[in-house]
Amino acid sequence: MTEQGGRGDVPRGSDHRDDGPVPPDTARTRLVIVDDDALVRAGLRLMLDGAHGIEVVGEAADGVEVTAVLDAHPTDVVLMDLRMPRVDGIEATRRVRARRDAPAVVVLTTFDTDEEVVGALHAGASGYLLKDMPPERIVAAVRAAATGEPVLSPEIARRLMTSVADAGGQRERARAALDALTGRERDVAVELGRGATNADIAARLFLSVPTVKAHVSSVLLKLGLENRTQVALLVHAAGLD
């Protein structure tokens, strides 16, 4: 099923390419675009390919095609539509994240129902963006996802926080899960809940960045979670953010 709005779903200003110089010491981010609308894919490629170190290495029209594309092209980030024929974006995200060489997945859609947002994040997506975001925000989100940072549209972040706040019964379960962490790991998890980067956490907790990375890996392992976004949701649910 094509996203509502057809041609209007190409992010506004898709010819915008002035995203500043690529840092000389930064590797290119290899991106695959998955959307059933060929015009949307073309618009995203025009906007993203070459922007701030991003290289579009492939495209797919649905969740079936993306498997072959990833087999053929090493990929850092997949930009994933949700409502597509054959295999939808949530199931495709689950399959992508189950790969041995799993890239990050960022959902880019016009739909923002609670079911779809939560479903995508639980499937392993590290970000959820709406197609009306400014081009520079989408570019920044792709770059952030490649480094393991969570990326959410402001509207989605607010809705998730409201949803979690309304689900009082989840608080005790979330806190019980976090009890499995050491004190330092818990501190790191709380910072993840605030959207902090590894560098932010290192500065706030007086740790080195490699130490922060080790703590983040340990937090994910102990909690049985896929990514930092899921940790942030758990922290929100526990009311610790």
JSON list of C-alpha atoms in Angstrom, two decimals:
[
{"chain": "A", "resi": 1, "resn": "MET", "atom": "CA", "xyz": [0.00, 0.00, 0.00]},
{"chain": "A", "resi": 2, "resn": "THR", "atom": "CA", "xyz": [1.41, 3.34, -0.98]},
{"chain": "A", "resi": 3, "resn": "GLU", "atom": "CA", "xyz": [1.72, 5.94, 1.78]},
{"chain": "A", "resi": 4, "resn": "GLN", "atom": "CA", "xyz": [-1.08, 8.49, 1.77]},
{"chain": "A", "resi": 5, "resn": "GLY", "atom": "CA", "xyz": [-0.44, 11.55, -0.28]},
{"chain": "A", "resi": 6, "resn": "GLY", "atom": "CA", "xyz": [1.56, 9.94, -3.13]},
{"chain": "A", "resi": 7, "resn": "ARG", "atom": "CA", "xyz": [3.86, 12.56, -4.59]},
{"chain": "A", "resi": 8, "resn": "GLY", "atom": "CA", "xyz": [3.24, 14.79, -1.60]},
{"chain": "A", "resi": 9, "resn": "ASP", "atom": "CA", "xyz": [5.06, 12.30, 0.59]},
{"chain": "A", "resi": 10, "resn": "VAL", "atom": "CA", "xyz": [8.46, 13.23, -0.80]},
{"chain": "A", "resi": 11, "resn": "PRO", "atom": "CA", "xyz": [9.98, 15.24, 2.09]},
{"chain": "A", "resi": 12, "resn": "ARG", "atom": "CA", "xyz": [9.65, 18.93, 1.44]},
{"chain": "A", "resi": 13, "resn": "GLY", "atom": "CA", "xyz": [12.59, 20.67, -0.11]},
{"chain": "A", "resi": 14, "resn": "SER", "atom": "CA", "xyz": [14.00, 17.41, -1.42]},
{"chain": "A", "resi": 15, "resn": "ASP", "atom": "CA", "xyz": [16.46, 19.25, -3.65]},
{"chain": "A", "resi": 16, "resn": "HIS", "atom": "CA", "xyz": [18.16, 20.76, -0.61]},
{"chain": "A", "resi": 17, "resn": "ARG", "atom": "CA", "xyz": [21.81, 19.69, -0.56]},
{"chain": "A", "resi": 18, "resn": "ASP", "atom": "CA", "xyz": [23.56, 22.39, 1.50]},
{"chain": "A", "resi": 19, "resn": "ASP", "atom": "CA", "xyz": [24.31, 20.36, 4.60]},
{"chain": "A", "resi": 20, "resn": "GLY", "atom": "CA", "xyz": [27.81, 21.66, 5.19]},
{"chain": "A", "resi": 21, "resn": "PRO", "atom": "CA", "xyz": [31.18, 20.03, 4.53]},
{"chain": "A", "resi": 22, "resn": "VAL", "atom": "CA", "xyz": [31.81, 16.39, 5.30]},
{"chain": "A", "resi": 23, "resn": "PRO", "atom": "CA", "xyz": [34.20, 16.06, 8.25]},
{"chain": "A", "resi": 24, "resn": "PRO", "atom": "CA", "xyz": [37.49, 14.76, 6.79]},
{"chain": "A", "resi": 25, "resn": "ASP", "atom": "CA", "xyz": [37.84, 12.01, 9.39]},
{"chain": "A", "resi": 26, "resn": "THR", "atom": "CA", "xyz": [34.27, 10.73, 9.07]},
{"chain": "A", "resi": 27, "resn": "ALA", "atom": "CA", "xyz": [33.53, 7.61, 7.02]},
{"chain": "A", "resi": 28, "resn": "ARG", "atom": "CA", "xyz": [30.68, 7.66, 4.57]},
{"chain": "A", "resi": 29, "resn": "THR", "atom": "CA", "xyz": [27.33, 6.35, 5.77]},
{"chain": "A", "resi": 30, "resn": "ARG", "atom": "CA", "xyz": [26.01, 3.68, 3.39]},
{"chain": "A", "resi": 31, "resn": "LEU", "atom": "CA", "xyz": [22.23, 3.97, 3.09]},
{"chain": "A", "resi": 32, "resn": "VAL", "atom": "CA", "xyz": [19.48, 1.79, 1.60]},
{"chain": "A", "resi": 33, "resn": "ILE", "atom": "CA", "xyz": [16.06, 3.34, 0.93]},
{"chain": "A", "resi": 34, "resn": "VAL", "atom": "CA", "xyz": [12.96, 1.13, 1.23]},
{"chain": "A", "resi": 35, "resn": "ASP", "atom": "CA", "xyz": [9.65, 2.59, -0.02]},
{"chain": "A", "resi": 36, "resn": "ASP", "atom": "CA", "xyz": [6.99, 1.23, -2.36]},
{"chain": "A", "resi": 37, "resn": "ASP", "atom": "CA", "xyz": [6.57, 4.61, -4.10]},
{"chain": "A", "resi": 38, "resn": "ALA", "atom": "CA", "xyz": [9.23, 5.06, -6.79]},
{"chain": "A", "resi": 39, "resn": "LEU", "atom": "CA", "xyz": [8.79, 8.85, -6.73]},
{"chain": "A", "resi": 40, "resn": "VAL", "atom": "CA", "xyz": [9.42, 8.94, -2.99]},
{"chain": "A", "resi": 41, "resn": "ARG", "atom": "CA", "xyz": [12.55, 6.83, -3.42]},
{"chain": "A", "resi": 42, "resn": "ALA", "atom": "CA", "xyz": [13.78, 9.14, -6.17]},
{"chain": "A", "resi": 43, "resn": "GLY", "atom": "CA", "xyz": [13.16, 12.21, -4.02]},
{"chain": "A", "resi": 44, "resn": "LEU", "atom": "CA", "xyz": [14.95, 10.72, -1.04]},
{"chain": "A", "resi": 45, "resn": "ARG", "atom": "CA", "xyz": [17.91, 9.66, -3.17]},
{"chain": "A", "resi": 46, "resn": "LEU", "atom": "CA", "xyz": [18.15, 13.18, -4.61]},
{"chain": "A", "resi": 47, "resn": "MET", "atom": "CA", "xyz": [18.06, 14.67, -1.13]},
{"chain": "A", "resi": 48, "resn": "LEU", "atom": "CA", "xyz": [20.37, 12.24, 0.66]},
{"chain": "A", "resi": 49, "resn": "ASP", "atom": "CA", "xyz": [22.93, 10.86, -1.79]},
{"chain": "A", "resi": 50, "resn": "GLY", "atom": "CA", "xyz": [26.16, 12.74, -1.15]},
{"chain": "A", "resi": 51, "resn": "ALA", "atom": "CA", "xyz": [24.65, 14.88, 1.61]},
{"chain": "A", "resi": 52, "resn": "HIS", "atom": "CA", "xyz": [27.05, 15.17, 4.56]},
{"chain": "A", "resi": 53, "resn": "GLY", "atom": "CA", "xyz": [28.85, 11.93, 3.80]},
{"chain": "A", "resi": 54, "resn": "ILE", "atom": "CA", "xyz": [25.83, 9.77, 2.98]},
{"chain": "A", "resi": 55, "resn": "GLU", "atom": "CA", "xyz": [26.02, 7.33, 0.06]},
{"chain": "A", "resi": 56, "resn": "VAL", "atom": "CA", "xyz": [22.81, 5.70, -1.16]},
{"chain": "A", "resi": 57, "resn": "VAL", "atom": "CA", "xyz": [23.96, 2.19, -2.11]},
{"chain": "A", "resi": 58, "resn": "GLY", "atom": "CA", "xyz": [20.59, 0.67, -2.96]},
{"chain": "A", "resi": 59, "resn": "GLU", "atom": "CA", "xyz": [16.80, 0.87, -3.05]},
{"chain": "A", "resi": 60, "resn": "ALA", "atom": "CA", "xyz": [13.97, -1.59, -2.44]},
{"chain": "A", "resi": 61, "resn": "ALA", "atom": "CA", "xyz": [10.23, -1.37, -3.07]},
{"chain": "A", "resi": 62, "resn": "ASP", "atom": "CA", "xyz": [9.20, -3.55, -0.12]},
{"chain": "A", "resi": 63, "resn": "GLY", "atom": "CA", "xyz": [10.34, -5.75, 2.72]},
{"chain": "A", "resi": 64, "resn": "VAL", "atom": "CA", "xyz": [11.03, -8.67, 0.41]},
{"chain": "A", "resi": 65, "resn": "GLU", "atom": "CA", "xyz": [13.36, -6.83, -1.95]},
{"chain": "A", "resi": 66, "resn": "VAL", "atom": "CA", "xyz": [15.43, -5.31, 0.84]},
{"chain": "A", "resi": 67, "resn": "THR", "atom": "CA", "xyz": [16.95, -8.69, 1.71]},
{"chain": "A", "resi": 68, "resn": "ALA", "atom": "CA", "xyz": [18.58, -9.04, -1.71]},
{"chain": "A", "resi": 69, "resn": "VAL", "atom": "CA", "xyz": [19.76, -5.43, -1.63]},
{"chain": "A", "resi": 70, "resn": "LEU", "atom": "CA", "xyz": [21.45, -5.94, 1.74]},
{"chain": "A", "resi": 71, "resn": "ASP", "atom": "CA", "xyz": [23.02, -9.18, 0.52]},
{"chain": "A", "resi": 72, "resn": "ALA", "atom": "CA", "xyz": [24.58, -7.24, -2.36]},
{"chain": "A", "resi": 73, "resn": "HIS", "atom": "CA", "xyz": [25.60, -4.04, -0.59]},
{"chain": "A", "resi": 74, "resn": "PRO", "atom": "CA", "xyz": [27.25, -3.53, 2.83]},
{"chain": "A", "resi": 75, "resn": "THR", "atom": "CA", "xyz": [24.91, -1.08, 4.57]},
{"chain": "A", "resi": 76, "resn": "ASP", "atom": "CA", "xyz": [25.04, 1.10, 7.68]},
{"chain": "A", "resi": 77, "resn": "VAL", "atom": "CA", "xyz": [21.46, 2.43, 7.77]},
{"chain": "A", "resi": 78, "resn": "VAL", "atom": "CA", "xyz": [18.15, 1.39, 6.21]},
{"chain": "A", "resi": 79, "resn": "LEU", "atom": "CA", "xyz": [15.53, 4.12, 5.78]},
{"chain": "A", "resi": 80, "resn": "MET", "atom": "CA", "xyz": [12.29, 2.15, 6.01]},
{"chain": "A", "resi": 81, "resn": "ASP", "atom": "CA", "xyz": [8.73, 2.92, 4.90]},
{"chain": "A", "resi": 82, "resn": "LEU", "atom": "CA", "xyz": [5.98, 1.21, 6.91]},
{"chain": "A", "resi": 83, "resn": "ARG", "atom": "CA", "xyz": [2.94, 0.39, 4.80]},
{"chain": "A", "resi": 84, "resn": "MET", "atom": "CA", "xyz": [4.15, -1.62, 1.83]},
{"chain": "A", "resi": 85, "resn": "PRO", "atom": "CA", "xyz": [2.89, -4.68, -0.08]},
{"chain": "A", "resi": 86, "resn": "ARG", "atom": "CA", "xyz": [4.03, -8.26, 0.60]},
{"chain": "A", "resi": 87, "resn": "VAL", "atom": "CA", "xyz": [6.13, -7.53, 3.70]},
{"chain": "A", "resi": 88, "resn": "ASP", "atom": "CA", "xyz": [5.44, -4.36, 5.67]},
{"chain": "A", "resi": 89, "resn": "GLY", "atom": "CA", "xyz": [8.02, -2.13, 7.33]},
{"chain": "A", "resi": 90, "resn": "ILE", "atom": "CA", "xyz": [7.65, -3.55, 10.83]},
{"chain": "A", "resi": 91, "resn": "GLU", "atom": "CA", "xyz": [8.24, -7.15, 9.75]},
{"chain": "A", "resi": 92, "resn": "ALA", "atom": "CA", "xyz": [11.00, -6.00, 7.39]},
{"chain": "A", "resi": 93, "resn": "THR", "atom": "CA", "xyz": [12.66, -4.17, 10.29]},
{"chain": "A", "resi": 94, "resn": "ARG", "atom": "CA", "xyz": [12.53, -7.33, 12.38]},
{"chain": "A", "resi": 95, "resn": "ARG", "atom": "CA", "xyz": [14.17, -9.32, 9.57]},
{"chain": "A", "resi": 96, "resn": "VAL", "atom": "CA", "xyz": [16.83, -6.69, 8.91]},
{"chain": "A", "resi": 97, "resn": "ARG", "atom": "CA", "xyz": [17.76, -6.47, 12.58]},
{"chain": "A", "resi": 98, "resn": "ALA", "atom": "CA", "xyz": [18.03, -10.27, 12.80]},
{"chain": "A", "resi": 99, "resn": "ARG", "atom": "CA", "xyz": [20.83, -10.31, 10.22]},
{"chain": "A", "resi": 100, "resn": "ARG", "atom": "CA", "xyz": [24.38, -11.05, 11.32]},
{"chain": "A", "resi": 101, "resn": "ASP", "atom": "CA", "xyz": [25.52, -7.79, 9.72]},
{"chain": "A", "resi": 102, "resn": "ALA", "atom": "CA", "xyz": [22.42, -5.89, 10.85]},
{"chain": "A", "resi": 103, "resn": "PRO", "atom": "CA", "xyz": [22.40, -2.20, 9.89]},
{"chain": "A", "resi": 104, "resn": "ALA", "atom": "CA", "xyz": [20.46, 0.38, 11.88]},
{"chain": "A", "resi": 105, "resn": "VAL", "atom": "CA", "xyz": [16.86, 0.91, 10.76]},
{"chain": "A", "resi": 106, "resn": "VAL", "atom": "CA", "xyz": [15.17, 4.31, 10.75]},
{"chain": "A", "resi": 107, "resn": "VAL", "atom": "CA", "xyz": [11.46, 4.38, 9.92]},
{"chain": "A", "resi": 108, "resn": "LEU", "atom": "CA", "xyz": [10.37, 7.25, 7.65]},
{"chain": "A", "resi": 109, "resn": "THR", "atom": "CA", "xyz": [6.60, 7.39, 7.22]},
{"chain": "A", "resi": 110, "resn": "THR", "atom": "CA", "xyz": [3.47, 9.54, 7.22]},
{"chain": "A", "resi": 111, "resn": "PHE", "atom": "CA", "xyz": [1.80, 7.29, 9.80]},
{"chain": "A", "resi": 112, "resn": "ASP", "atom": "CA", "xyz": [2.19, 7.81, 13.53]},
{"chain": "A", "resi": 113, "resn": "THR", "atom": "CA", "xyz": [-0.34, 5.59, 15.27]},
{"chain": "A", "resi": 114, "resn": "ASP", "atom": "CA", "xyz": [0.76, 4.28, 18.65]},
{"chain": "A", "resi": 115, "resn": "GLU", "atom": "CA", "xyz": [0.57, 0.72, 17.34]},
{"chain": "A", "resi": 116, "resn": "GLU", "atom": "CA", "xyz": [2.92, 1.44, 14.45]},
{"chain": "A", "resi": 117, "resn": "VAL", "atom": "CA", "xyz": [5.38, 3.51, 16.46]},
{"chain": "A", "resi": 118, "resn": "VAL", "atom": "CA", "xyz": [5.68, 0.98, 19.26]},
{"chain": "A", "resi": 119, "resn": "GLY", "atom": "CA", "xyz": [5.66, -1.93, 16.82]},
{"chain": "A", "resi": 120, "resn": "ALA", "atom": "CA", "xyz": [8.54, -0.47, 14.82]},
{"chain": "A", "resi": 121, "resn": "LEU", "atom": "CA", "xyz": [10.63, 0.31, 17.89]},
{"chain": "A", "resi": 122, "resn": "HIS", "atom": "CA", "xyz": [10.06, -3.12, 19.39]},
{"chain": "A", "resi": 123, "resn": "ALA", "atom": "CA", "xyz": [11.02, -4.67, 16.05]},
{"chain": "A", "resi": 124, "resn": "GLY", "atom": "CA", "xyz": [14.41, -3.02, 16.46]},
{"chain": "A", "resi": 125, "resn": "ALA", "atom": "CA", "xyz": [14.15, 0.34, 14.70]},
{"chain": "A", "resi": 126, "resn": "SER", "atom": "CA", "xyz": [16.49, 2.89, 16.25]},
{"chain": "A", "resi": 127, "resn": "GLY", "atom": "CA", "xyz": [14.49, 5.82, 14.94]},
{"chain": "A", "resi": 128, "resn": "TYR", "atom": "CA", "xyz": [11.04, 6.92, 13.81]},
{"chain": "A", "resi": 129, "resn": "LEU", "atom": "CA", "xyz": [10.65, 9.98, 11.61]},
{"chain": "A", "resi": 130, "resn": "LEU", "atom": "CA", "xyz": [7.73, 11.60, 9.84]},
{"chain": "A", "resi": 131, "resn": "LYS", "atom": "CA", "xyz": [8.03, 12.51, 6.18]},
{"chain": "A", "resi": 132, "resn": "ASP", "atom": "CA", "xyz": [7.22, 16.18, 6.78]},
{"chain": "A", "resi": 133, "resn": "MET", "atom": "CA", "xyz": [10.49, 16.68, 8.66]},
{"chain": "A", "resi": 134, "resn": "PRO", "atom": "CA", "xyz": [12.89, 19.25, 7.15]},
{"chain": "A", "resi": 135, "resn": "PRO", "atom": "CA", "xyz": [15.54, 17.64, 4.90]},
{"chain": "A", "resi": 136, "resn": "GLU", "atom": "CA", "xyz": [18.41, 18.64, 7.18]},
{"chain": "A", "resi": 137, "resn": "ARG", "atom": "CA", "xyz": [16.76, 16.80, 10.08]},
{"chain": "A", "resi": 138, "resn": "ILE", "atom": "CA", "xyz": [16.45, 13.62, 8.03]},
{"chain": "A", "resi": 139, "resn": "VAL", "atom": "CA", "xyz": [20.10, 13.88, 6.98]},
{"chain": "A", "resi": 140, "resn": "ALA", "atom": "CA", "xyz": [21.14, 14.37, 10.61]},
{"chain": "A", "resi": 141, "resn": "ALA", "atom": "CA", "xyz": [18.98, 11.44, 11.70]},
{"chain": "A", "resi": 142, "resn": "VAL", "atom": "CA", "xyz": [20.61, 9.07, 9.19]},
{"chain": "A", "resi": 143, "resn": "ARG", "atom": "CA", "xyz": [24.07, 10.14, 10.35]},
{"chain": "A", "resi": 144, "resn": "ALA", "atom": "CA", "xyz": [23.09, 9.74, 14.01]},
{"chain": "A", "resi": 145, "resn": "ALA", "atom": "CA", "xyz": [21.61, 6.29, 13.45]},
{"chain": "A", "resi": 146, "resn": "ALA", "atom": "CA", "xyz": [24.87, 5.16, 11.85]},
{"chain": "A", "resi": 147, "resn": "THR", "atom": "CA", "xyz": [26.66, 5.91, 15.13]},
{"chain": "A", "resi": 148, "resn": "GLY", "atom": "CA", "xyz": [24.07, 4.11, 17.25]},
{"chain": "A", "resi": 149, "resn": "GLU", "atom": "CA", "xyz": [22.19, 7.18, 18.42]},
{"chain": "A", "resi": 150, "resn": "PRO", "atom": "CA", "xyz": [18.37, 7.03, 18.73]},
{"chain": "A", "resi": 151, "resn": "VAL", "atom": "CA", "xyz": [16.44, 9.40, 16.48]},
{"chain": "A", "resi": 152, "resn": "LEU", "atom": "CA", "xyz": [12.79, 10.35, 16.92]},
{"chain": "A", "resi": 153, "resn": "SER", "atom": "CA", "xyz": [10.64, 13.09, 15.43]},
{"chain": "A", "resi": 154, "resn": "PRO", "atom": "CA", "xyz": [9.75, 15.56, 18.21]},
{"chain": "A", "resi": 155, "resn": "GLU", "atom": "CA", "xyz": [6.07, 14.69, 17.79]},
{"chain": "A", "resi": 156, "resn": "ILE", "atom": "CA", "xyz": [6.81, 10.99, 18.19]},
{"chain": "A", "resi": 157, "resn": "ALA", "atom": "CA", "xyz": [8.96, 11.57, 21.28]},
{"chain": "A", "resi": 158, "resn": "ARG", "atom": "CA", "xyz": [6.18, 13.59, 22.94]},
{"chain": "A", "resi": 159, "resn": "ARG", "atom": "CA", "xyz": [3.58, 10.95, 22.15]},
{"chain": "A", "resi": 160, "resn": "LEU", "atom": "CA", "xyz": [5.74, 8.15, 23.50]},
{"chain": "A", "resi": 161, "resn": "MET", "atom": "CA", "xyz": [6.35, 10.02, 26.73]},
{"chain": "A", "resi": 162, "resn": "THR", "atom": "CA", "xyz": [2.62, 10.71, 27.12]},
{"chain": "A", "resi": 163, "resn": "SER", "atom": "CA", "xyz": [1.76, 7.10, 26.35]},
{"chain": "A", "resi": 164, "resn": "VAL", "atom": "CA", "xyz": [4.27, 5.84, 28.90]},
{"chain": "A", "resi": 165, "resn": "ALA", "atom": "CA", "xyz": [3.07, 8.30, 31.52]},
{"chain": "A", "resi": 166, "resn": "ASP", "atom": "CA", "xyz": [-0.50, 7.02, 31.07]},
{"chain": "A", "resi": 167, "resn": "ALA", "atom": "CA", "xyz": [0.54, 3.40, 31.50]},
{"chain": "A", "resi": 168, "resn": "GLY", "atom": "CA", "xyz": [1.08, 3.40, 35.25]},
{"chain": "A", "resi": 169, "resn": "GLY", "atom": "CA", "xyz": [1.06, -0.39, 35.45]},
{"chain": "A", "resi": 170, "resn": "GLN", "atom": "CA", "xyz": [4.25, -0.55, 33.42]},
{"chain": "A", "resi": 171, "resn": "ARG", "atom": "CA", "xyz": [6.29, 1.48, 35.87]},
{"chain": "A", "resi": 172, "resn": "GLU", "atom": "CA", "xyz": [6.98, -1.26, 38.40]},
{"chain": "A", "resi": 173, "resn": "ARG", "atom": "CA", "xyz": [7.84, -3.79, 35.69]},
{"chain": "A", "resi": 174, "resn": "ALA", "atom": "CA", "xyz": [10.25, -1.33, 34.08]},
{"chain": "A", "resi": 175, "resn": "ARG", "atom": "CA", "xyz": [11.92, -0.55, 37.40]},
{"chain": "A", "resi": 176, "resn": "ALA", "atom": "CA", "xyz": [12.25, -4.26, 38.17]},
{"chain": "A", "resi": 177, "resn": "ALA", "atom": "CA", "xyz": [14.00, -4.78, 34.83]},
{"chain": "A", "resi": 178, "resn": "LEU", "atom": "CA", "xyz": [16.42, -1.94, 35.54]},
{"chain": "A", "resi": 179, "resn": "ASP", "atom": "CA", "xyz": [17.26, -3.49, 38.92]},
{"chain": "A", "resi": 180, "resn": "ALA", "atom": "CA", "xyz": [19.38, -6.00, 36.99]},
{"chain": "A", "resi": 181, "resn": "LEU", "atom": "CA", "xyz": [21.89, -3.23, 36.25]},
{"chain": "A", "resi": 182, "resn": "THR", "atom": "CA", "xyz": [24.81, -2.08, 38.36]},
{"chain": "A", "resi": 183, "resn": "GLY", "atom": "CA", "xyz": [24.69, 1.44, 39.73]},
{"chain": "A", "resi": 184, "resn": "ARG", "atom": "CA", "xyz": [26.92, 2.79, 36.98]},
{"chain": "A", "resi": 185, "resn": "GLU", "atom": "CA", "xyz": [25.00, 0.95, 34.26]},
{"chain": "A", "resi": 186, "resn": "ARG", "atom": "CA", "xyz": [21.80, 2.42, 35.66]},
{"chain": "A", "resi": 187, "resn": "ASP", "atom": "CA", "xyz": [23.31, 5.91, 35.49]},
{"chain": "A", "resi": 188, "resn": "VAL", "atom": "CA", "xyz": [24.19, 5.31, 31.85]},
{"chain": "A", "resi": 189, "resn": "ALA", "atom": "CA", "xyz": [20.69, 3.99, 31.12]},
{"chain": "A", "resi": 190, "resn": "VAL", "atom": "CA", "xyz": [19.12, 7.10, 32.63]},
{"chain": "A", "resi": 191, "resn": "GLU", "atom": "CA", "xyz": [21.31, 9.28, 30.43]},
{"chain": "A", "resi": 192, "resn": "LEU", "atom": "CA", "xyz": [20.22, 7.25, 27.41]},
{"chain": "A", "resi": 193, "resn": "GLY", "atom": "CA", "xyz": [16.65, 7.99, 28.45]},
{"chain": "A", "resi": 194, "resn": "ARG", "atom": "CA", "xyz": [17.47, 11.68, 28.22]},
{"chain": "A", "resi": 195, "resn": "GLY", "atom": "CA", "xyz": [18.74, 11.26, 24.68]},
{"chain": "A", "resi": 196, "resn": "ALA", "atom": "CA", "xyz": [22.41, 11.76, 25.57]},
{"chain": "A", "resi": 197, "resn": "THR", "atom": "CA", "xyz": [25.16, 10.77, 23.16]},
{"chain": "A", "resi": 198, "resn": "ASN", "atom": "CA", "xyz": [28.18, 8.73, 24.25]},
{"chain": "A", "resi": 199, "resn": "ALA", "atom": "CA", "xyz": [30.21, 11.93, 24.47]},
{"chain": "A", "resi": 200, "resn": "ASP", "atom": "CA", "xyz": [27.50, 13.60, 26.57]},
{"chain": "A", "resi": 201, "resn": "ILE", "atom": "CA", "xyz": [27.39, 10.65, 28.96]},
{"chain": "A", "resi": 202, "resn": "ALA", "atom": "CA", "xyz": [31.18, 10.57, 29.25]},
{"chain": "A", "resi": 203, "resn": "ALA", "atom": "CA", "xyz": [31.26, 14.25, 30.19]},
{"chain": "A", "resi": 204, "resn": "ARG", "atom": "CA", "xyz": [28.39, 14.04, 32.68]},
{"chain": "A", "resi": 205, "resn": "LEU", "atom": "CA", "xyz": [29.59, 10.88, 34.42]},
{"chain": "A", "resi": 206, "resn": "PHE", "atom": "CA", "xyz": [33.34, 11.61, 34.18]},
{"chain": "A", "resi": 207, "resn": "LEU", "atom": "CA", "xyz": [34.03, 8.51, 32.10]},
{"chain": "A", "resi": 208, "resn": "SER", "atom": "CA", "xyz": [35.92, 7.87, 28.88]},
{"chain": "A", "resi": 209, "resn": "VAL", "atom": "CA", "xyz": [33.90, 7.35, 25.71]},
{"chain": "A", "resi": 210, "resn": "PRO", "atom": "CA", "xyz": [35.15, 3.73, 25.33]},
{"chain": "A", "resi": 211, "resn": "THR", "atom": "CA", "xyz": [34.00, 3.03, 28.90]},
{"chain": "A", "resi": 212, "resn": "VAL", "atom": "CA", "xyz": [30.58, 4.49, 28.10]},
{"chain": "A", "resi": 213, "resn": "LYS", "atom": "CA", "xyz": [30.35, 2.28, 25.01]},
{"chain": "A", "resi": 214, "resn": "ALA", "atom": "CA", "xyz": [31.17, -0.77, 27.13]},
{"chain": "A", "resi": 215, "resn": "HIS", "atom": "CA", "xyz": [28.48, 0.17, 29.66]},
{"chain": "A", "resi": 216, "resn": "VAL", "atom": "CA", "xyz": [25.92, 0.70, 26.88]},
{"chain": "A", "resi": 217, "resn": "SER", "atom": "CA", "xyz": [26.70, -2.75, 25.46]},
{"chain": "A", "resi": 218, "resn": "SER", "atom": "CA", "xyz": [26.34, -4.29, 28.92]},
{"chain": "A", "resi": 219, "resn": "VAL", "atom": "CA", "xyz": [23.01, -2.50, 29.49]},
{"chain": "A", "resi": 220, "resn": "LEU", "atom": "CA", "xyz": [21.63, -3.80, 26.19]},
{"chain": "A", "resi": 221, "resn": "LEU", "atom": "CA", "xyz": [22.80, -7.34, 26.95]},
{"chain": "A", "resi": 222, "resn": "LYS", "atom": "CA", "xyz": [21.39, -7.45, 30.49]},
{"chain": "A", "resi": 223, "resn": "LEU", "atom": "CA", "xyz": [18.05, -5.95, 29.48]},
{"chain": "A", "resi": 224, "resn": "GLY", "atom": "CA", "xyz": [17.75, -8.08, 26.35]},
{"chain": "A", "resi": 225, "resn": "LEU", "atom": "CA", "xyz": [17.18, -5.01, 24.20]},
{"chain": "A", "resi": 226, "resn": "GLU", "atom": "CA", "xyz": [18.19, -4.22, 20.61]},
{"chain": "A", "resi": 227, "resn": "ASN", "atom": "CA", "xyz": [19.20, -0.58, 20.78]},
{"chain": "A", "resi": 228, "resn": "ARG", "atom": "CA", "xyz": [19.44, 2.66, 22.74]},
{"chain": "A", "resi": 229, "resn": "THR", "atom": "CA", "xyz": [15.94, 3.73, 21.77]},
{"chain": "A", "resi": 230, "resn": "GLN", "atom": "CA", "xyz": [14.46, 0.72, 23.54]},
{"chain": "A", "resi": 231, "resn": "VAL", "atom": "CA", "xyz": [16.54, 1.52, 26.63]},
{"chain": "A", "resi": 232, "resn": "ALA", "atom": "CA", "xyz": [15.19, 5.08, 26.54]},
{"chain": "A", "resi": 233, "resn": "LEU", "atom": "CA", "xyz": [11.61, 3.78, 26.37]},
{"chain": "A", "resi": 234, "resn": "LEU", "atom": "CA", "xyz": [12.24, 1.52, 29.36]},
{"chain": "A", "resi": 235, "resn": "VAL", "atom": "CA", "xyz": [13.72, 4.40, 31.35]},
{"chain": "A", "resi": 236, "resn": "HIS", "atom": "CA", "xyz": [10.71, 6.56, 30.48]},
{"chain": "A", "resi": 237, "resn": "ALA", "atom": "CA", "xyz": [8.39, 3.74, 31.56]},
{"chain": "A", "resi": 238, "resn": "ALA", "atom": "CA", "xyz": [10.24, 3.53, 34.89]},
{"chain": "A", "resi": 239, "resn": "GLY", "atom": "CA", "xyz": [9.82, 7.27, 35.38]},
{"chain": "A", "resi": 240, "resn": "LEU", "atom": "CA", "xyz": [13.56, 7.79, 35.78]},
{"chain": "A", "resi": 241, "resn": "ASP", "atom": "CA", "xyz": [14.14, 10.33, 33.01]}
]
